[in-house]
C-alpha positions as a Markdown table, in Angstrom:
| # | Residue | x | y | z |
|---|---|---|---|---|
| 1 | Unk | 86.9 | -8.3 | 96.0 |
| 2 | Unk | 88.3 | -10.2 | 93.1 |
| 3 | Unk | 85.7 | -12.1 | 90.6 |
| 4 | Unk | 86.1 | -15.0 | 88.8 |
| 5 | Unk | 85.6 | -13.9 | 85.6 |
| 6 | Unk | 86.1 | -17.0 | 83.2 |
| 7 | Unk | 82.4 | -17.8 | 84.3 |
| 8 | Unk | 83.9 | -21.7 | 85.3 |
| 9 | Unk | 82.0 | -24.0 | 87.7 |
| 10 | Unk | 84.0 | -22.9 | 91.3 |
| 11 | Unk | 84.2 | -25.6 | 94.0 |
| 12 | Unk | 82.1 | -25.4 | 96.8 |
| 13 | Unk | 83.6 | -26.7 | 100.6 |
| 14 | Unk | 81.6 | -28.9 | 102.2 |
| 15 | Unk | 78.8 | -27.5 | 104.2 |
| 16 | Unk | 78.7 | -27.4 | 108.4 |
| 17 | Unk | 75.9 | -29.8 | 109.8 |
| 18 | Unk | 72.4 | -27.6 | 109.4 |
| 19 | Unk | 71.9 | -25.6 | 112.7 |
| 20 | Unk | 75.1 | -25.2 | 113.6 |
| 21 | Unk | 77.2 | -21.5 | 114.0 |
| 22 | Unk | 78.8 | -20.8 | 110.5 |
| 23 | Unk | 81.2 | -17.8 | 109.6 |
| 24 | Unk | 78.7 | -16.0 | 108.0 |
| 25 | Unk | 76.5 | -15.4 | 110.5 |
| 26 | Unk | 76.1 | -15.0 | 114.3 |
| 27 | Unk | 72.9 | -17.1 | 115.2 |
| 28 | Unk | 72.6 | -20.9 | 114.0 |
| 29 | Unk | 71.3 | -21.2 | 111.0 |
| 30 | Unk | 70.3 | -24.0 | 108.0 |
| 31 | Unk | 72.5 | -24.4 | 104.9 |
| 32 | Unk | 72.1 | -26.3 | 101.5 |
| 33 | Unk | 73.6 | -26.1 | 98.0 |
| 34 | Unk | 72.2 | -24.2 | 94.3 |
| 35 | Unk | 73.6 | -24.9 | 91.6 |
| 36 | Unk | 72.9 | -21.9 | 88.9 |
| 37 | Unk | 70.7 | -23.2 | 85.9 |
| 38 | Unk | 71.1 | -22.1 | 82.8 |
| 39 | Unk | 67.2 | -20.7 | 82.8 |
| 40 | Unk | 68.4 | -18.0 | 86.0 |
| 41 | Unk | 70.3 | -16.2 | 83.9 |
| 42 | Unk | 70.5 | -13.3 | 81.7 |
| 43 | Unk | 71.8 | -12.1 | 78.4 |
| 44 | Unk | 75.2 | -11.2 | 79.7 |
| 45 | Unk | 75.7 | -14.9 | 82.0 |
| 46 | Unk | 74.8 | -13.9 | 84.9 |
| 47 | Unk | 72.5 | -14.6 | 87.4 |
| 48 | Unk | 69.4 | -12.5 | 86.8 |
| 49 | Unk | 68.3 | -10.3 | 90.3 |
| 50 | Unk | 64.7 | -12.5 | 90.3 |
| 51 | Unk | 66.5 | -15.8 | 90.5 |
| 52 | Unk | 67.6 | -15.0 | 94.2 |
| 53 | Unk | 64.4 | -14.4 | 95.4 |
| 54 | Unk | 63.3 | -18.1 | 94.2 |
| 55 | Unk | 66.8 | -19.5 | 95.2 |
| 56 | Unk | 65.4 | -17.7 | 98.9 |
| 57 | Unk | 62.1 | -19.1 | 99.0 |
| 58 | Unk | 63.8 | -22.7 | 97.5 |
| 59 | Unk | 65.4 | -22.3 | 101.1 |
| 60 | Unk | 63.4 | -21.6 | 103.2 |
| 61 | Unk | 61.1 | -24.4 | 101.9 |
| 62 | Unk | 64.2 | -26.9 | 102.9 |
| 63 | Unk | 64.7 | -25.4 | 105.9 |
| 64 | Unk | 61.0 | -25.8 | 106.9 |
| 65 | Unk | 60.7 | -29.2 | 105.7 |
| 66 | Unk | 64.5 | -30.2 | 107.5 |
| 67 | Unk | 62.3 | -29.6 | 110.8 |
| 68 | Unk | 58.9 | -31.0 | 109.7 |
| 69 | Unk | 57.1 | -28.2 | 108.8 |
| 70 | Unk | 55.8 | -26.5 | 105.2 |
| 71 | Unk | 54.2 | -23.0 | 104.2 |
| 72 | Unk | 51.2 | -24.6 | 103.4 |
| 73 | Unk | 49.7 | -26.6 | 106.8 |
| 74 | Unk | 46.4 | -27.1 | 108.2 |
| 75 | Unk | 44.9 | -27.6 | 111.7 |
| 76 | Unk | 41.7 | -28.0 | 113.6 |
| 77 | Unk | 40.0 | -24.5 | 112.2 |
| 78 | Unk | 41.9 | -25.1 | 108.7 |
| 79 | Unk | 44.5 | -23.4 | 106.1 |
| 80 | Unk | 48.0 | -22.1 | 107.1 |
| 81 | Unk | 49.8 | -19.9 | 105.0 |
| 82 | Unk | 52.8 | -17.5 | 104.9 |
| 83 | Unk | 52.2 | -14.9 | 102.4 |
| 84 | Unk | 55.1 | -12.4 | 102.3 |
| 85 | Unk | 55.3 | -9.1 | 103.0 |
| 86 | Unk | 58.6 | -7.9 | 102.0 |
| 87 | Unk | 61.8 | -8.8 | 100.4 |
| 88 | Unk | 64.6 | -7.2 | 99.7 |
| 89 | Unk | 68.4 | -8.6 | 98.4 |
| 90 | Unk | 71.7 | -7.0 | 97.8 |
| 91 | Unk | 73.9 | -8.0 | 95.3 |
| 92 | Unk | 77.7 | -8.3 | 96.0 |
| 93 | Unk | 79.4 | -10.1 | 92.8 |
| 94 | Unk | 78.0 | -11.8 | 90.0 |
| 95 | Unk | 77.3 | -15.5 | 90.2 |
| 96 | Unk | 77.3 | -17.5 | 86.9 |
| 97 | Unk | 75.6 | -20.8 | 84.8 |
| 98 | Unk | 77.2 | -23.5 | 86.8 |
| 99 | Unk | 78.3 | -22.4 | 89.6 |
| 100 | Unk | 77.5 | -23.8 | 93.0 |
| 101 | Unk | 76.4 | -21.6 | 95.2 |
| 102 | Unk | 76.1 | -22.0 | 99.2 |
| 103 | Unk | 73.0 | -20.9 | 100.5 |
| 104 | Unk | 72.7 | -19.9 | 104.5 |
| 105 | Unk | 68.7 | -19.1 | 106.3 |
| 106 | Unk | 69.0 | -17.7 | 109.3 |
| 107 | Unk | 66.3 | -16.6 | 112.1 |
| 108 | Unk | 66.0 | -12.9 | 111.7 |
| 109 | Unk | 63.1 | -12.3 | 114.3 |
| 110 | Unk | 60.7 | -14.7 | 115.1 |
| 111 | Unk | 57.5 | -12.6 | 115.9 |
| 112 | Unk | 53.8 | -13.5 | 117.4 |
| 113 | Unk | 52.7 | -13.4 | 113.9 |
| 114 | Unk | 55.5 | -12.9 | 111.6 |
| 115 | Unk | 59.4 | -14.3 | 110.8 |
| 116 | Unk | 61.8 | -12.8 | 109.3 |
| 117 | Unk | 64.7 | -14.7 | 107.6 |
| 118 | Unk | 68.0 | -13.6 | 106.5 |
| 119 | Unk | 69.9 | -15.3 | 104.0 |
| 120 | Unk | 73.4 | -15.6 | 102.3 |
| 121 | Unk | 74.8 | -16.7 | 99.6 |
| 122 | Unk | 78.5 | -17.3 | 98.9 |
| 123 | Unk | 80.1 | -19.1 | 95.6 |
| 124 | Unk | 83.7 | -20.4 | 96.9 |
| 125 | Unk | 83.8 | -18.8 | 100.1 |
| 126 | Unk | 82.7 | -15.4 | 98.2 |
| 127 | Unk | 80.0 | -13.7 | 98.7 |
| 128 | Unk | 77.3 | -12.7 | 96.5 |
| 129 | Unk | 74.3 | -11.4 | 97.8 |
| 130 | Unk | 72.5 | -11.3 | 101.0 |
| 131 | Unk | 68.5 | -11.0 | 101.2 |
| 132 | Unk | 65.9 | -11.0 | 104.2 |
| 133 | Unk | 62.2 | -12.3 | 104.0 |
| 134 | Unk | 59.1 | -11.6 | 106.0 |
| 135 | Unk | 56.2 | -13.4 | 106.1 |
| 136 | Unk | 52.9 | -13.7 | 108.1 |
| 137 | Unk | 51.2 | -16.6 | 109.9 |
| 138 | Unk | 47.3 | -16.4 | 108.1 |
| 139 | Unk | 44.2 | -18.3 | 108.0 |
| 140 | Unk | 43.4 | -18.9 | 104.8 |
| 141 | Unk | 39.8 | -19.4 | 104.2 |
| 142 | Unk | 38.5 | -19.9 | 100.2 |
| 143 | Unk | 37.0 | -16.4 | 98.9 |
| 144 | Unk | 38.3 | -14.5 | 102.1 |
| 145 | Unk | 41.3 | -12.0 | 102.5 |
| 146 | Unk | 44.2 | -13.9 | 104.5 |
| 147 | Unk | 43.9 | -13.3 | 107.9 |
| 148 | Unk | 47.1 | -12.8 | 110.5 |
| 149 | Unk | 47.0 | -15.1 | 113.5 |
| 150 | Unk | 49.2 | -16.0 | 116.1 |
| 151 | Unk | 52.0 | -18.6 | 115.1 |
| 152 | Unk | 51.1 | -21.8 | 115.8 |
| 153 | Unk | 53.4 | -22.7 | 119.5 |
| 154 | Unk | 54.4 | -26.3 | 117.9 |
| 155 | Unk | 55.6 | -24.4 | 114.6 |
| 156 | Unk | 57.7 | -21.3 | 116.8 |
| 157 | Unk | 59.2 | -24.3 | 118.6 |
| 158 | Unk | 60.3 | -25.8 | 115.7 |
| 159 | Unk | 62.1 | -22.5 | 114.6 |
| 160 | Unk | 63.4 | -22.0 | 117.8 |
| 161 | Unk | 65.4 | -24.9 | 117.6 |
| 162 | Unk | 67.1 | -23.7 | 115.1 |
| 163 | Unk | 69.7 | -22.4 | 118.0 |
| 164 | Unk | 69.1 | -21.0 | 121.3 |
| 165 | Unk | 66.8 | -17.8 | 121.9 |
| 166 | Unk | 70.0 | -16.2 | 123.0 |
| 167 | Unk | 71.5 | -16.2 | 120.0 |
| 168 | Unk | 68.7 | -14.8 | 117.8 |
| 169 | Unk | 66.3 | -11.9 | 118.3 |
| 170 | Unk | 63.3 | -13.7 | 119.3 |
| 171 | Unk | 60.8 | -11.1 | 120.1 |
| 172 | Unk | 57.5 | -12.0 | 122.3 |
């Protein structure tokens, strides 16, 4: 795998329409865009490990709100949230201050309570890390533990749509 390593701004093709099947993946899955800050990165010019976790979460965000939805909702009985439970990344080359880096969330599992994303990242066609998230649907309620419930129907609909429960593991 070579590296570019003059630590110069790469070009980034244009992105596939959100949703649809992309070469990193085998399910359909949401794309965007991060350009490295300066602030993400360590001594040596290089992305520092934590700034992938936030460039995940900045993702999955996106993706949520691309189809209406947020981590933070409420309904009839109240409070919505998705704490996490794990996170894990791998990291494959360096990325640097400037670059652009293309960013894929993907449907890992969709479970009654939990979802699971998986992620890539590429800078030029490259890759550079891959990650996975899981969190869990809870009530939140003020001074109370979060509590895992069912996913809401509308919001596993949403996710769904994402591409075709064929495609995915969608567990029930």
């Amino acid at each position: 795998m070579s590296v570019n390593e003059s630590g110069l701004p790469g070009t980034s093709p244009s992105l596939p329409t959100p949703g649809l099947p992309t070469p990193g993946f085998q399910t359909p899955c949401f794309q965007t865009q991060r350009r490295v800050e300066f602030r993400d990165t360590d001594a040596a010019g290089i992305v520092h490990f934590s700034a992938f976790f936030v460039y995940m979460e900045q993702a999955e965000h996106e993706m949520l709100r691309s189809l209406g939805l947020s981590v933070a909702a409420r309904d009839e009985q109240g409070e919505i949230g998705w704490p996490r439970i794990a996170a894990a990344c791998e990291f494959l080359r360096p990325a640097r201050f400037e670059e652009i880096l293309d960013v894929e969330i993907a449907i890992g599992r969709l479970g009654r309570k939990s979802v699971t994303y998986d992620v890539r990242f590429a800078c030029g066609g490259t890759a550079v890390a891959r990650g996975t998230m899981t969190s869990v649907c809870c009530r939140i309620r003020p001074g109370q533990p979060p509590e895992a419930i069912e996913i809401p129907e509308a919001f596993a609909h949403k996710l769904r749509s994402l591409g075709r429960a064929d495609e995915a593991v969608f567990v029930v």
